[in-house]
Amino acid sequence: MWRDVPLRTSYDVVIVGGGVHGLACAYYLATNHGITDVAVLDKGYLGGGGSGRNTAIVRSNYLTPEGVAFYDRSLALYNTMAVDLNINVMFSRRGHMTLAHTDSALRTMRWRAEVNKLQDIDSDVIGPDEVKRLAPSLDVSPGARYPILGALHHPPGGIVRHDAVVWGYARGADHRGVELHQKTEVLDILVEGGDGPDGKGPGGTVTGVRTSRGDISAPIVVNCTAGWATLISDMAGVALPISTRPLQAAVTEPVKVFLPTVVVSGSLHVYVSQTDRGELVFGASVDPFNTYNIRGSLEFTEELAGHVLELMPSISRMRLLRQWSGLCDMTPDYSPIMGFTPVDGFLCDVGWGTYGFKAGPVSGEQMAEAIATGRTPKLIEPFPLSRFAAGDLVGEKGAAAVGH
Ligand code: PYC
């Protein structure tokens, strides 16, 4: 799929993080801008972080106009990805339903639907009968403990085979000359002339990275990590307002396909879709504490099972096969931090919270444009690090699948 080449001591661009974001950035640098002297470094293996741990849901029914435009571009790139990357990413545009169990949830769904419609996004509030038609296994009876009052229905949403996305971008980038270096841990970001005591931080200029396999010089270093975004940025002297939380997920044994759409319940803290193989894939809210630990917990499994059975009592005899966890870098407004930083040549594509997989393609495309042109592209203008000091937040908490 890609070459195994020796690590060199200098590149035009070093990308830290070999997940969907880092690989997409490398791919678009090469494809859209002809910049191929690029190394993607990962301390583990490609797609072994958030890209291999998400629940593969994509959608663009966000709450702010900025968020809607941004994620909709990602959905458009997912839509043509199989052809663009010549790999079957199994994009299934099966629709996405966010259930409302309370009047206030219904109000937020209406709000989101109106914001979405103003930007031509197919998104509308539907009633319980339509919910039942779209997902017959859901219990929509008024007597349910958490009755389903309606849902935000978003037909363009769906699921994508996440590993194939990683492999597609990796292979595409490699074929255009980008180097992919796994098991290459970044130990430090090299900066000169900064205001910090060690010469790092605002006012400084990046000169390269120190890795577990030696130093590399580069005028551009891009932080495309998730889970460790603050650790990498701290190495450049750039502090990020991010707290890192685990998010747990689980998958059942495969059964005949019966759930034709993605179902999300914010109040019950669960989202579920059925893969083409027939497994149900579940995710939950982030765990309520900061940690880098990615062990699963029995509390998660118990709560998940209880909540899922409130929605679909008929699946009580299905067996869970396995559970796992990933790390989510949460920002105060649930929007990402993208683009240039106060350290010249050090860029960030971080702070994805629970939205990272959906945003991979558009982030790669836009970051590549920023690097190639030296200017911040329009789609990512709302997401600079400076917005937290300026108070220009882009509040996307209300668009989260579940209450985090
Ligand atoms: O926001 O749709 C979402 C989501 C699904 C899984 C994690 N986040």
PDB file of N, CA, C and O in Angstrom, residues 20 47-58 78 159-163 165-166 247-250 271 273 281-283 324-328 353-358:
ATOM      1  N   VAL A  20      -6.392  10.147   9.990  1.00  0.00           N
ATOM      2  CA  VAL A  20      -7.079  10.678   8.805  1.00  0.00           C
ATOM      3  C   VAL A  20      -6.671  12.131   8.548  1.00  0.00           C
ATOM      4  O   VAL A  20      -6.400  12.518   7.404  1.00  0.00           O
ATOM      5  N   GLY A  47      -3.348   5.316  11.528  1.00  0.00           N
ATOM      6  CA  GLY A  47      -4.754   5.081  11.872  1.00  0.00           C
ATOM      7  C   GLY A  47      -4.956   4.363  13.190  1.00  0.00           C
ATOM      8  O   GLY A  47      -6.043   3.864  13.458  1.00  0.00           O
ATOM      9  N   GLY A  48      -3.937   4.325  14.049  1.00  0.00           N
ATOM     10  CA  GLY A  48      -4.062   3.589  15.313  1.00  0.00           C
ATOM     11  C   GLY A  48      -4.650   4.420  16.445  1.00  0.00           C
ATOM     12  O   GLY A  48      -4.929   3.897  17.523  1.00  0.00           O
ATOM     13  N   GLY A  49      -4.849   5.718  16.218  1.00  0.00           N
ATOM     14  CA  GLY A  49      -5.435   6.565  17.269  1.00  0.00           C
ATOM     15  C   GLY A  49      -6.923   6.727  17.037  1.00  0.00           C
ATOM     16  O   GLY A  49      -7.642   5.753  16.780  1.00  0.00           O
ATOM     17  N   GLY A  50      -7.381   7.984  17.080  1.00  0.00           N
ATOM     18  CA  GLY A  50      -8.811   8.248  16.921  1.00  0.00           C
ATOM     19  C   GLY A  50      -9.374   7.727  15.603  1.00  0.00           C
ATOM     20  O   GLY A  50     -10.545   7.340  15.525  1.00  0.00           O
ATOM     21  N   SER A  51      -8.532   7.674  14.564  1.00  0.00           N
ATOM     22  CA  SER A  51      -9.028   7.235  13.248  1.00  0.00           C
ATOM     23  C   SER A  51      -9.445   5.775  13.255  1.00  0.00           C
ATOM     24  O   SER A  51     -10.251   5.342  12.428  1.00  0.00           O
ATOM     25  N   GLY A  52      -8.871   4.992  14.160  1.00  0.00           N
ATOM     26  CA  GLY A  52      -9.241   3.573  14.225  1.00  0.00           C
ATOM     27  C   GLY A  52     -10.168   3.271  15.384  1.00  0.00           C
ATOM     28  O   GLY A  52     -10.466   2.097  15.654  1.00  0.00           O
ATOM     29  N   ARG A  53     -10.627   4.317  16.083  1.00  0.00           N
ATOM     30  CA  ARG A  53     -11.397   4.076  17.312  1.00  0.00           C
ATOM     31  C   ARG A  53     -12.752   4.762  17.295  1.00  0.00           C
ATOM     32  O   ARG A  53     -13.502   4.701  18.263  1.00  0.00           O
ATOM     33  N   ASN A  54     -13.056   5.456  16.207  1.00  0.00           N
ATOM     34  CA  ASN A  54     -14.324   6.206  16.163  1.00  0.00           C
ATOM     35  C   ASN A  54     -15.456   5.273  15.749  1.00  0.00           C
ATOM     36  O   ASN A  54     -15.243   4.085  15.480  1.00  0.00           O
ATOM     37  N   THR A  55     -16.663   5.834  15.677  1.00  0.00           N
ATOM     38  CA  THR A  55     -17.804   4.995  15.308  1.00  0.00           C
ATOM     39  C   THR A  55     -18.252   5.260  13.859  1.00  0.00           C
ATOM     40  O   THR A  55     -19.353   4.871  13.476  1.00  0.00           O
ATOM     41  N   ALA A  56     -17.378   5.931  13.104  1.00  0.00           N
ATOM     42  CA  ALA A  56     -17.484   6.006  11.640  1.00  0.00           C
ATOM     43  C   ALA A  56     -18.704   6.777  11.122  1.00  0.00           C
ATOM     44  O   ALA A  56     -19.103   6.608   9.972  1.00  0.00           O
ATOM     45  N   ILE A  57     -19.277   7.616  11.975  1.00  0.00           N
ATOM     46  CA  ILE A  57     -20.476   8.365  11.552  1.00  0.00           C
ATOM     47  C   ILE A  57     -20.059   9.688  10.907  1.00  0.00           C
ATOM     48  O   ILE A  57     -19.173  10.374  11.408  1.00  0.00           O
ATOM     49  N   VAL A  58     -20.709  10.005   9.791  1.00  0.00           N
ATOM     50  CA  VAL A  58     -20.470  11.308   9.153  1.00  0.00           C
ATOM     51  C   VAL A  58     -21.804  12.028   8.969  1.00  0.00           C
ATOM     52  O   VAL A  58     -22.838  11.398   8.769  1.00  0.00           O
ATOM     53  N   TYR A  78     -16.318  13.081   1.259  1.00  0.00           N
ATOM     54  CA  TYR A  78     -16.591  11.663   1.518  1.00  0.00           C
ATOM     55  C   TYR A  78     -17.416  11.058   0.380  1.00  0.00           C
ATOM     56  O   TYR A  78     -17.243   9.899   0.014  1.00  0.00           O
ATOM     57  N   ILE A 159     -22.470   6.319   7.336  1.00  0.00           N
ATOM     58  CA  ILE A 159     -21.250   5.735   7.897  1.00  0.00           C
ATOM     59  C   ILE A 159     -20.249   5.431   6.777  1.00  0.00           C
ATOM     60  O   ILE A 159     -20.636   5.242   5.616  1.00  0.00           O
ATOM     61  N   VAL A 160     -18.986   5.375   7.164  1.00  0.00           N
ATOM     62  CA  VAL A 160     -17.890   5.136   6.221  1.00  0.00           C
ATOM     63  C   VAL A 160     -16.949   4.140   6.881  1.00  0.00           C
ATOM     64  O   VAL A 160     -16.788   4.158   8.100  1.00  0.00           O
ATOM     65  N   ARG A 161     -16.310   3.303   6.086  1.00  0.00           N
ATOM     66  CA  ARG A 161     -15.334   2.360   6.645  1.00  0.00           C
ATOM     67  C   ARG A 161     -14.063   3.139   7.018  1.00  0.00           C
ATOM     68  O   ARG A 161     -13.275   3.514   6.142  1.00  0.00           O
ATOM     69  N   HIS A 162     -13.865   3.375   8.329  1.00  0.00           N
ATOM     70  CA  HIS A 162     -12.813   4.321   8.725  1.00  0.00           C
ATOM     71  C   HIS A 162     -11.407   3.864   8.340  1.00  0.00           C
ATOM     72  O   HIS A 162     -10.578   4.670   7.933  1.00  0.00           O
ATOM     73  N   ASP A 163     -11.117   2.565   8.452  1.00  0.00           N
ATOM     74  CA  ASP A 163      -9.766   2.101   8.095  1.00  0.00           C
ATOM     75  C   ASP A 163      -9.477   2.357   6.612  1.00  0.00           C
ATOM     76  O   ASP A 163      -8.359   2.725   6.246  1.00  0.00           O
ATOM     77  N   VAL A 165     -10.533   4.724   4.826  1.00  0.00           N
ATOM     78  CA  VAL A 165     -10.232   6.145   4.621  1.00  0.00           C
ATOM     79  C   VAL A 165      -8.750   6.400   4.917  1.00  0.00           C
ATOM     80  O   VAL A 165      -8.040   7.074   4.159  1.00  0.00           O
ATOM     81  N   VAL A 166      -8.278   5.829   6.018  1.00  0.00           N
ATOM     82  CA  VAL A 166      -6.855   5.961   6.378  1.00  0.00           C
ATOM     83  C   VAL A 166      -5.985   5.377   5.260  1.00  0.00           C
ATOM     84  O   VAL A 166      -5.046   6.018   4.773  1.00  0.00           O
ATOM     85  N   LEU A 247     -13.468   8.273  25.284  1.00  0.00           N
ATOM     86  CA  LEU A 247     -14.830   7.963  24.829  1.00  0.00           C
ATOM     87  C   LEU A 247     -14.867   6.473  24.518  1.00  0.00           C
ATOM     88  O   LEU A 247     -13.999   5.968  23.819  1.00  0.00           O
ATOM     89  N   GLN A 248     -15.850   5.794  25.068  1.00  0.00           N
ATOM     90  CA  GLN A 248     -15.900   4.337  24.894  1.00  0.00           C
ATOM     91  C   GLN A 248     -16.930   3.950  23.831  1.00  0.00           C
ATOM     92  O   GLN A 248     -17.932   4.634  23.634  1.00  0.00           O
ATOM     93  N   ALA A 249     -16.648   2.834  23.201  1.00  0.00           N
ATOM     94  CA  ALA A 249     -17.530   2.324  22.146  1.00  0.00           C
ATOM     95  C   ALA A 249     -17.556   0.805  22.241  1.00  0.00           C
ATOM     96  O   ALA A 249     -16.738   0.194  22.940  1.00  0.00           O
ATOM     97  N   ALA A 250     -18.505   0.195  21.544  1.00  0.00           N
ATOM     98  CA  ALA A 250     -18.628  -1.261  21.622  1.00  0.00           C
ATOM     99  C   ALA A 250     -19.294  -1.785  20.362  1.00  0.00           C
ATOM    100  O   ALA A 250     -19.968  -1.036  19.636  1.00  0.00           O
ATOM    101  N   TYR A 271     -25.316   6.333  20.555  1.00  0.00           N
ATOM    102  CA  TYR A 271     -25.576   6.359  19.113  1.00  0.00           C
ATOM    103  C   TYR A 271     -25.263   4.975  18.584  1.00  0.00           C
ATOM    104  O   TYR A 271     -24.403   4.269  19.111  1.00  0.00           O
ATOM    105  N   SER A 273     -25.274   2.333  14.911  1.00  0.00           N
ATOM    106  CA  SER A 273     -25.509   2.053  13.494  1.00  0.00           C
ATOM    107  C   SER A 273     -25.175   0.586  13.277  1.00  0.00           C
ATOM    108  O   SER A 273     -24.517  -0.040  14.115  1.00  0.00           O
ATOM    109  N   VAL A 281     -22.770  -1.067  16.043  1.00  0.00           N
ATOM    110  CA  VAL A 281     -21.663  -0.296  16.622  1.00  0.00           C
ATOM    111  C   VAL A 281     -22.274   0.795  17.496  1.00  0.00           C
ATOM    112  O   VAL A 281     -23.096   1.577  17.025  1.00  0.00           O
ATOM    113  N   PHE A 282     -21.890   0.800  18.760  1.00  0.00           N
ATOM    114  CA  PHE A 282     -22.429   1.784  19.709  1.00  0.00           C
ATOM    115  C   PHE A 282     -21.324   2.720  20.193  1.00  0.00           C
ATOM    116  O   PHE A 282     -20.194   2.292  20.406  1.00  0.00           O
ATOM    117  N   GLY A 283     -21.702   3.947  20.447  1.00  0.00           N
ATOM    118  CA  GLY A 283     -20.803   4.866  21.141  1.00  0.00           C
ATOM    119  C   GLY A 283     -21.579   5.580  22.221  1.00  0.00           C
ATOM    120  O   GLY A 283     -22.819   5.531  22.257  1.00  0.00           O
ATOM    121  N   TRP A 324     -14.026  -0.751  23.313  1.00  0.00           N
ATOM    122  CA  TRP A 324     -12.724  -0.077  23.238  1.00  0.00           C
ATOM    123  C   TRP A 324     -12.930   1.378  23.600  1.00  0.00           C
ATOM    124  O   TRP A 324     -14.062   1.816  23.860  1.00  0.00           O
ATOM    125  N   SER A 325     -11.848   2.111  23.579  1.00  0.00           N
ATOM    126  CA  SER A 325     -11.920   3.502  23.972  1.00  0.00           C
ATOM    127  C   SER A 325     -10.936   4.313  23.137  1.00  0.00           C
ATOM    128  O   SER A 325      -9.941   3.776  22.645  1.00  0.00           O
ATOM    129  N   GLY A 326     -11.234   5.578  22.966  1.00  0.00           N
ATOM    130  CA  GLY A 326     -10.314   6.480  22.265  1.00  0.00           C
ATOM    131  C   GLY A 326     -10.242   7.775  23.037  1.00  0.00           C
ATOM    132  O   GLY A 326     -10.984   7.965  24.015  1.00  0.00           O
ATOM    133  N   LEU A 327      -9.359   8.680  22.620  1.00  0.00           N
ATOM    134  CA  LEU A 327      -9.201   9.938  23.349  1.00  0.00           C
ATOM    135  C   LEU A 327      -9.792  11.093  22.550  1.00  0.00           C
ATOM    136  O   LEU A 327      -9.590  11.191  21.338  1.00  0.00           O
ATOM    137  N   CYS A 328     -10.520  11.946  23.259  1.00  0.00           N
ATOM    138  CA  CYS A 328     -11.138  13.108  22.620  1.00  0.00           C
ATOM    139  C   CYS A 328     -10.558  14.379  23.226  1.00  0.00           C
ATOM    140  O   CYS A 328     -10.598  14.546  24.447  1.00  0.00           O
ATOM    141  N   GLY A 353     -12.544  17.022  19.704  1.00  0.00           N
ATOM    142  CA  GLY A 353     -13.589  16.472  20.564  1.00  0.00           C
ATOM    143  C   GLY A 353     -14.113  15.175  19.993  1.00  0.00           C
ATOM    144  O   GLY A 353     -13.345  14.251  19.697  1.00  0.00           O
ATOM    145  N   THR A 354     -15.411  15.121  19.747  1.00  0.00           N
ATOM    146  CA  THR A 354     -16.018  13.891  19.229  1.00  0.00           C
ATOM    147  C   THR A 354     -16.378  14.025  17.741  1.00  0.00           C
ATOM    148  O   THR A 354     -17.195  13.273  17.231  1.00  0.00           O
ATOM    149  N   TYR A 355     -15.754  15.022  17.066  1.00  0.00           N
ATOM    150  CA  TYR A 355     -16.129  15.288  15.672  1.00  0.00           C
ATOM    151  C   TYR A 355     -15.014  14.984  14.664  1.00  0.00           C
ATOM    152  O   TYR A 355     -15.119  15.323  13.482  1.00  0.00           O
ATOM    153  N   GLY A 356     -13.918  14.386  15.133  1.00  0.00           N
ATOM    154  CA  GLY A 356     -12.713  14.325  14.306  1.00  0.00           C
ATOM    155  C   GLY A 356     -12.846  13.545  13.020  1.00  0.00           C
ATOM    156  O   GLY A 356     -12.397  14.000  11.964  1.00  0.00           O
ATOM    157  N   PHE A 357     -13.443  12.357  13.085  1.00  0.00           N
ATOM    158  CA  PHE A 357     -13.496  11.526  11.877  1.00  0.00           C
ATOM    159  C   PHE A 357     -14.292  12.214  10.767  1.00  0.00           C
ATOM    160  O   PHE A 357     -13.889  12.220   9.598  1.00  0.00           O
ATOM    161  N   LYS A 358     -15.424  12.811  11.158  1.00  0.00           N
ATOM    162  CA  LYS A 358     -16.268  13.499  10.161  1.00  0.00           C
ATOM    163  C   LYS A 358     -15.494  14.577   9.418  1.00  0.00           C
ATOM    164  O   LYS A 358     -15.754  14.868   8.268  1.00  0.00           O
TER     165      LYS A 358
END
